[in-house]
GROMACS .gro file of C-alpha atoms in nm:
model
  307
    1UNK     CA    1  11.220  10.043   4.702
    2UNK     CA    2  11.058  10.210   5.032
    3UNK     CA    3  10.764  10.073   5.141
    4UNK     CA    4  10.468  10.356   5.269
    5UNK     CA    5  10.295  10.099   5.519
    6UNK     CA    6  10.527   9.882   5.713
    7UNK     CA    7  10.408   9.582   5.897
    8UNK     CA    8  10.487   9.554   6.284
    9UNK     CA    9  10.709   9.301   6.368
   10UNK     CA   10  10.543   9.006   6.558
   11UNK     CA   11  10.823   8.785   6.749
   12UNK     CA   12  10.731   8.399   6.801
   13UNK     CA   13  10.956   8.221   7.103
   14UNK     CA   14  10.861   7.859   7.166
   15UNK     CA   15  11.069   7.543   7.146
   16UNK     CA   16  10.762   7.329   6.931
   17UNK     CA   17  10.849   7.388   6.527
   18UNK     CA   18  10.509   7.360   6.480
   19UNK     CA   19  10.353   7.595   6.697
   20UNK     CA   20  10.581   7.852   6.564
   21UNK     CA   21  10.460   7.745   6.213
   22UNK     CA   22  10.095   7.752   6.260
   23UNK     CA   23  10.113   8.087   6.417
   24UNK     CA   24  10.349   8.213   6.155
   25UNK     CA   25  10.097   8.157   5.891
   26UNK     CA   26   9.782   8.280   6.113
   27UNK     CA   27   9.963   8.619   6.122
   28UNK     CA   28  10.182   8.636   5.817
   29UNK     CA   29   9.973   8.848   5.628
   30UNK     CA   30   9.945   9.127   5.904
   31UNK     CA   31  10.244   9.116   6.053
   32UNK     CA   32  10.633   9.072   5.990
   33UNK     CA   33  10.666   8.760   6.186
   34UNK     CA   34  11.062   8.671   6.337
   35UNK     CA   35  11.087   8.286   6.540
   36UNK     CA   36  11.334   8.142   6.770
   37UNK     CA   37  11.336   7.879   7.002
   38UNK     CA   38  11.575   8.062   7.209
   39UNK     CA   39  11.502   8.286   7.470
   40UNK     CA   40  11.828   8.482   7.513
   41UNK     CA   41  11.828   8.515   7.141
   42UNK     CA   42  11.491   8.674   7.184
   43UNK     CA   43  11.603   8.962   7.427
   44UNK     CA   44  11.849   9.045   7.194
   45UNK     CA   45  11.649   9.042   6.899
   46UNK     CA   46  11.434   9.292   7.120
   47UNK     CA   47  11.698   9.457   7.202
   48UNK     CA   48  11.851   9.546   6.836
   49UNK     CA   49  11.526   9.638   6.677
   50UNK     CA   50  11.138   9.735   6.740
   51UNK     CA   51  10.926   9.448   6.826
   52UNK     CA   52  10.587   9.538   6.892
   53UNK     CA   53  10.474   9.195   7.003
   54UNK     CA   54  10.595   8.928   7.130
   55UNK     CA   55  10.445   8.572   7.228
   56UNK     CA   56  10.668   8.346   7.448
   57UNK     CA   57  10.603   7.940   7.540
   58UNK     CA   58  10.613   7.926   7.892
   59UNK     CA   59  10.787   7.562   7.910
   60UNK     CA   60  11.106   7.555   7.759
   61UNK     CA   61  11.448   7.364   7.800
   62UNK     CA   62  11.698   7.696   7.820
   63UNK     CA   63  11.493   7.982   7.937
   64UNK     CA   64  11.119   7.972   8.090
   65UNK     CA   65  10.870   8.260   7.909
   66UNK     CA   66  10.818   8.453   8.227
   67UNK     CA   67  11.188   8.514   8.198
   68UNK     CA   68  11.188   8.564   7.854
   69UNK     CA   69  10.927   8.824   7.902
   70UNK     CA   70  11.116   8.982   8.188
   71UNK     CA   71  11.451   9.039   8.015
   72UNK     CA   72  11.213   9.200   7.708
   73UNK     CA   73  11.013   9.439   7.917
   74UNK     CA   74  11.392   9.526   8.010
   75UNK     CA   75  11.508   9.633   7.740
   76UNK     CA   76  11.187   9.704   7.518
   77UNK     CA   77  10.928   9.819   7.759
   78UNK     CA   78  10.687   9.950   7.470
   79UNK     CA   79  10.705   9.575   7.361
   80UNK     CA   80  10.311   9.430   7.445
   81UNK     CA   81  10.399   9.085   7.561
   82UNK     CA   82  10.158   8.783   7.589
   83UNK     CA   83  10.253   8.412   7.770
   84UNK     CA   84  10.103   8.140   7.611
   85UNK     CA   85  10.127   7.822   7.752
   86UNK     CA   86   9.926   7.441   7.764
   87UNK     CA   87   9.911   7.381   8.126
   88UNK     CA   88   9.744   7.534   8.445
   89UNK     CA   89  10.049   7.630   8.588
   90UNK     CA   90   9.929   7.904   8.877
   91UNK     CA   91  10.332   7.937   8.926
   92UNK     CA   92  10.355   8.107   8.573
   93UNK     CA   93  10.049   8.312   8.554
   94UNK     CA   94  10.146   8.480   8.886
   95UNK     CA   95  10.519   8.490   8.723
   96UNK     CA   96  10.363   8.651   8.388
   97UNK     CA   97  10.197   8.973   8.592
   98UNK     CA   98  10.449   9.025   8.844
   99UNK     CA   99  10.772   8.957   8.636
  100UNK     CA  100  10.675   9.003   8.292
  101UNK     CA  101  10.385   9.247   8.291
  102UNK     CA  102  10.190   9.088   8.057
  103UNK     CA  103   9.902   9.214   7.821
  104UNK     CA  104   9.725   8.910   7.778
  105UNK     CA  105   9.780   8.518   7.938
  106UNK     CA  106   9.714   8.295   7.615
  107UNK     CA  107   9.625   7.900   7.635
  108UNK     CA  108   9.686   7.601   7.389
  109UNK     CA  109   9.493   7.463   7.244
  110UNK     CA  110   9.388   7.862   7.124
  111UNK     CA  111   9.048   8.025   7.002
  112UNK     CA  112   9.197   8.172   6.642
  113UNK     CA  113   8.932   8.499   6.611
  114UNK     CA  114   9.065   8.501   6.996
  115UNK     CA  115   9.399   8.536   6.956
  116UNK     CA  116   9.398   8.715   6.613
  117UNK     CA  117   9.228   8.958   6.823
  118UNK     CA  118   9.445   9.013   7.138
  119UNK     CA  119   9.751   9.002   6.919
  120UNK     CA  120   9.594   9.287   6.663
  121UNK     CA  121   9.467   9.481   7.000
  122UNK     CA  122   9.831   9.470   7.155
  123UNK     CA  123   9.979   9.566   6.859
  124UNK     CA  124   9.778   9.913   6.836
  125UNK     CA  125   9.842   9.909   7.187
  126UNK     CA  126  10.249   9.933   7.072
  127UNK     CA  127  10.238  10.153   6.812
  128UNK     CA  128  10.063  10.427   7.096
  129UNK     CA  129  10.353  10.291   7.328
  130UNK     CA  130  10.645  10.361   7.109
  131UNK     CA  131  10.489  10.713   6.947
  132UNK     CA  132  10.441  10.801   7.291
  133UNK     CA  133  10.793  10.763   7.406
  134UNK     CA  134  10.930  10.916   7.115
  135UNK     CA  135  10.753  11.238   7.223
  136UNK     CA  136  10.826  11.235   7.598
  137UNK     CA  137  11.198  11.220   7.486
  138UNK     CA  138  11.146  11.598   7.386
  139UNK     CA  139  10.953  11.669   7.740
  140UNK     CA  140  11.100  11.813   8.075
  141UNK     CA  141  11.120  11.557   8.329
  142UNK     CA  142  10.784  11.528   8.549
  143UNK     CA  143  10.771  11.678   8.939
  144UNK     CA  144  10.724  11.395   9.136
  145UNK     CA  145  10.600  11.599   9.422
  146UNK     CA  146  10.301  11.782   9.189
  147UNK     CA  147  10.165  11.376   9.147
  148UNK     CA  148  10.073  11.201   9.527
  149UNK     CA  149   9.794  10.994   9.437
  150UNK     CA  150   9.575  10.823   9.729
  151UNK     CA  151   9.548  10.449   9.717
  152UNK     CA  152   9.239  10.245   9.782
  153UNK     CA  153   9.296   9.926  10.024
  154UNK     CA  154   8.944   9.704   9.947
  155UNK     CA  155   8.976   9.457  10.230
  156UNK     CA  156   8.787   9.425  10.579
  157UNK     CA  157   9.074   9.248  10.675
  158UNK     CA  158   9.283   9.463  10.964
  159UNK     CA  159   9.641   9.302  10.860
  160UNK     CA  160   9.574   9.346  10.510
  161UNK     CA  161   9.532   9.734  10.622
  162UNK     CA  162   9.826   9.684  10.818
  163UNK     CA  163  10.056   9.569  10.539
  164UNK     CA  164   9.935   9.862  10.349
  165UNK     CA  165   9.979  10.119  10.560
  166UNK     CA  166  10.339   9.969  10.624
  167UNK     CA  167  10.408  10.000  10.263
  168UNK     CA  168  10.220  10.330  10.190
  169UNK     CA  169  10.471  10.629  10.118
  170UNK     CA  170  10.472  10.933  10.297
  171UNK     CA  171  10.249  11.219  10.102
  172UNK     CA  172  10.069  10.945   9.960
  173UNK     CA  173   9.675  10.941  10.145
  174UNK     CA  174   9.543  10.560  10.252
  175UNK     CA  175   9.152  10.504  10.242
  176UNK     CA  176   8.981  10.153  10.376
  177UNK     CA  177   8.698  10.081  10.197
  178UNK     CA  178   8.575   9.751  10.398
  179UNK     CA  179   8.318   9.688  10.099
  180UNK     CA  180   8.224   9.745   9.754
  181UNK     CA  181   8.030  10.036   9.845
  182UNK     CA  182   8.252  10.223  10.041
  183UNK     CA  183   8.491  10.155   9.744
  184UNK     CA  184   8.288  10.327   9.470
  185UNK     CA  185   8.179  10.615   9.702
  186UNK     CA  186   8.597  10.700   9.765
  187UNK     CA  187   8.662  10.658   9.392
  188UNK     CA  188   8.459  10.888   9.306
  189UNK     CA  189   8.536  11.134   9.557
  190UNK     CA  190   8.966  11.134   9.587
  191UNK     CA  191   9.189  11.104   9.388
  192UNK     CA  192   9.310  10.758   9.347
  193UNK     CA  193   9.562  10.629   9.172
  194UNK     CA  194   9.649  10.255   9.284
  195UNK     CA  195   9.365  10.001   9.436
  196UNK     CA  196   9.479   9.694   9.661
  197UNK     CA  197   9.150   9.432   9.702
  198UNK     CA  198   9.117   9.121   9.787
  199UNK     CA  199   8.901   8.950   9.484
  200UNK     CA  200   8.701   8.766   9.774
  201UNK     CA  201   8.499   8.931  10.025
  202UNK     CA  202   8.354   8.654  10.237
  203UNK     CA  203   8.170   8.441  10.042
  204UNK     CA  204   8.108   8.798   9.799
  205UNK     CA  205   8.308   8.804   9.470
  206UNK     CA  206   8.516   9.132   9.408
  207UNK     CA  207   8.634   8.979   9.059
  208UNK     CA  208   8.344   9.135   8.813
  209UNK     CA  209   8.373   9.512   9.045
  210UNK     CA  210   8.760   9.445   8.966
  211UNK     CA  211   8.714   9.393   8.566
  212UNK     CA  212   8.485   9.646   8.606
  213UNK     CA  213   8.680   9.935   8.744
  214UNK     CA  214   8.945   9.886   8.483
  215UNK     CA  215   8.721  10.039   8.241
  216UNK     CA  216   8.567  10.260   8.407
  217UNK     CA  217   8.911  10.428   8.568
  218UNK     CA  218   9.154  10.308   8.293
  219UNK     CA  219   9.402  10.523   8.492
  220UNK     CA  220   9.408  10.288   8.789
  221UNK     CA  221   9.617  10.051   8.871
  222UNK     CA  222   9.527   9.715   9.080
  223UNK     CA  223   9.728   9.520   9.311
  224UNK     CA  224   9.555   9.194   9.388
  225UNK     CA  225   9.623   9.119   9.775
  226UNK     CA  226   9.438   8.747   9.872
  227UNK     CA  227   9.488   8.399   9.962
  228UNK     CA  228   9.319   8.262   9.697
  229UNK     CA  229   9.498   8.035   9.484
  230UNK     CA  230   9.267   7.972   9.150
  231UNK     CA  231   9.461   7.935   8.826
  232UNK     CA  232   9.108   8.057   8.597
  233UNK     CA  233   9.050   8.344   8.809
  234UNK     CA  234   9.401   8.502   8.805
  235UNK     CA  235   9.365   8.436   8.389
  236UNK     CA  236   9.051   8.679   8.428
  237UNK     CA  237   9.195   8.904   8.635
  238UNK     CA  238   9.519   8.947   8.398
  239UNK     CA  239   9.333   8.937   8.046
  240UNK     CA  240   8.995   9.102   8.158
  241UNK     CA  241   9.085   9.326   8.421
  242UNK     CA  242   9.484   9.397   8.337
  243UNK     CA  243   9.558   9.336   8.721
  244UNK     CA  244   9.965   9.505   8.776
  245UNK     CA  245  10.020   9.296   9.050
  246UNK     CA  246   9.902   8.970   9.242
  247UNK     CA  247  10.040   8.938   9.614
  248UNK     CA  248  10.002   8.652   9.828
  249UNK     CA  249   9.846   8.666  10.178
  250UNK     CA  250   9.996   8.747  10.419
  251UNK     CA  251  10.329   8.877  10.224
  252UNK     CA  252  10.639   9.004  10.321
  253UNK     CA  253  10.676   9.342  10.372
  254UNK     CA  254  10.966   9.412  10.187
  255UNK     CA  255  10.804   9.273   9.825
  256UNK     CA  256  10.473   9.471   9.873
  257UNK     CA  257  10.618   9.764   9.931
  258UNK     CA  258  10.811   9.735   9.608
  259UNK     CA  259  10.553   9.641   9.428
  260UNK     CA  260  10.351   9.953   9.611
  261UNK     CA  261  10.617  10.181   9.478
  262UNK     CA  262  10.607   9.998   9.086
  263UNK     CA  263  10.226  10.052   9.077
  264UNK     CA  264  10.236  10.444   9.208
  265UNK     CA  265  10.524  10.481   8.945
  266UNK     CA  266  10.321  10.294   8.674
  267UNK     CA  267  10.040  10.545   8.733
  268UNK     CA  268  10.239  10.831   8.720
  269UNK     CA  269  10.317  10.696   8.348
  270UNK     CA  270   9.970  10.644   8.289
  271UNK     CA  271   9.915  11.016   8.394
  272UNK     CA  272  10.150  11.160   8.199
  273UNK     CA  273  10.093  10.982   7.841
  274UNK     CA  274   9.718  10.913   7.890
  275UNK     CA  275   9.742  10.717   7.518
  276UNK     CA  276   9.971  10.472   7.697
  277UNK     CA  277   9.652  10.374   7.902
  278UNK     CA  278   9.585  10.146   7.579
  279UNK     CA  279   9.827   9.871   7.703
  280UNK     CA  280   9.556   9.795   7.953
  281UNK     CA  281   9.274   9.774   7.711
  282UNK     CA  282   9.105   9.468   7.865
  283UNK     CA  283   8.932   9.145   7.697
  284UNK     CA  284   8.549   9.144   7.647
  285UNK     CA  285   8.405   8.960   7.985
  286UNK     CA  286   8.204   8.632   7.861
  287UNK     CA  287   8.025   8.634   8.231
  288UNK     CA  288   7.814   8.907   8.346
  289UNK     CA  289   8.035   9.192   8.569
  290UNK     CA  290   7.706   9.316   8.803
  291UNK     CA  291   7.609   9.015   8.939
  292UNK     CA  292   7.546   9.002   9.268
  293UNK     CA  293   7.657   9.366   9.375
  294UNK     CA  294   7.405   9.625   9.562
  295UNK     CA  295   7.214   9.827   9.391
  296UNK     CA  296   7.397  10.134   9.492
  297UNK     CA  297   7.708  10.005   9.300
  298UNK     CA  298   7.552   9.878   9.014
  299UNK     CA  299   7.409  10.216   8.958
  300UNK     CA  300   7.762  10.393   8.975
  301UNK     CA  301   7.913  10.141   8.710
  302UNK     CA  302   7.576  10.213   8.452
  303UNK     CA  303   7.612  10.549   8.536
  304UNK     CA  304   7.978  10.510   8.375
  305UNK     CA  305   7.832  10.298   8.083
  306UNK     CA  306   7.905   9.944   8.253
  307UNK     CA  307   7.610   9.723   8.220
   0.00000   0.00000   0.00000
């Protein structure tokens, strides 16, 4: 018998029985949920059939989630993939964006409307995914040369402009915004594909302007560039302002400019399957975005429908 509305397949990878359990039955009835404690078992799974979720433990004995997640986004990119884990481990979190390019960071002991949520959200976020890349399948292959986006460095800091020059591709424009004004005034004057900012700006917080700007430009893509190490602020940045990359200050060379190319690559995606630009629907904000920014920028973001 053929069934006319199929579930999506929800994959569970943790270690603890009975996380695996209560999760099974919190999501049983919407989606077809597969478990393993195993994460090269996982990748395969991935591998031999559509999974349009997947939730990995971060702290297990054979494989860690971030590499879990890794070897999935390998081979099952459209796969949304969320870490969930019990302890503040800034390690991880930065492993989760840069590694495992992660939809949402998730923490025991969780919020259930919360998680029913971000799970439900990254599934529709999958279904777009795969539909999309059934169609491109049929498409010529894009011109790289007809898609040079600029890139917006938000940092007064002269070796952060440094290291992005360095790592800035021919063809591709650089503008230095030194503030949050000069920021908003380029964006909506070039065309701008990937931003690099610091998220502090003295003793000034970039972090709401950041969240911000992801729903405003849904096409951009953020490369966090700071010395800050603060294990609840990354988890913002990931879940409720779907940051691509986080760099350390001041960073080798070699690793930003890779991660320069990934994000100009990532936005080419984004250009050319605008419905993918659901993968980096964000989280609703529980503190105020427009605190604390001039008046001048708070008016561009209401002016977008920010508030």
């Amino acid at each position: 018998m053929s069934e006319l509305f199929t579930k999506p397949t929800l994959l569970l990878v943790d270690d603890e029985a009975r996380i695996t359990r209560s999760l099974k039955m919190l999501f049983r009835g919407e989606f077809e949920v597969l478990t393993t404690d195993n994460g090269h078992e996982a990748i395969e799974m991935a591998r031999q059939q559509t999974i349009s979720v997947v939730i990995s433990d971060q702290r297990m004995p054979i494989m860690s989630g971030v590499d879990v997640l890794r070897g999935i986004r390998d081979v099952s990119p459209n796969t949304m993939r969320l870490l969930l884990t019990g302890y503040a481990d800034l390690a991880a979190v930065i492993g989760s964006v840069n590694e495992g390019e992660i939809f949402r960071f998730l923490q025991k002991p969780w919020d259930v409307e919360q998680i029913r949520a971000d799970v439900r959200a990254a599934a529709q976020a999958a279904e777009i995914s795969f539909a999309a890349a059934r169609h491109q399948q049929s498409q010529p292959a894009p011109d790289p040369e007809k898609s040079r986006p600029g890139i917006l460095l938000l940092d007064r800091d002269p070796a952060a402009h440094e290291l992005v020059r360095r790592a800035t591709p021919p063809g591709n424009a650089l503008y230095w915004a030194r503030n949050l004004d000069e920021a908003t005034e380029l964006l909506a004057q070039q065309d701008i594909g990937v931003m690099v900012a610091d998220v502090m700006d003295g003793q000034a917080s970039h972090v709401g302007a950041i969240k911000a700007l992801k729903q405003t430009h849904p096409g951009l893509v953020t490369i966090v560039l700071t010395q800050l190490r603060d294990y609840e602020l990354l988890v913002e940045l990931i879940n409720q302002g779907q940051v691509f990359r986080f760099h350390p200050k001041p960073g080798h060379i070699g690793t930003f400019t890779k991660n320069m190319q990934s994000a100009l690559d990532y936005h080419q995606v984004l250009q050319l399957k605008p419905e993918t630009q659901k993968r980096h629907a964000v989280a609703k904000s529980a503190k105020p975005l427009l605190t604390g920014l001039s008046d001048r920028v708070m008016g561009y973001f209401r002016r977008m429908g920010v508030n």
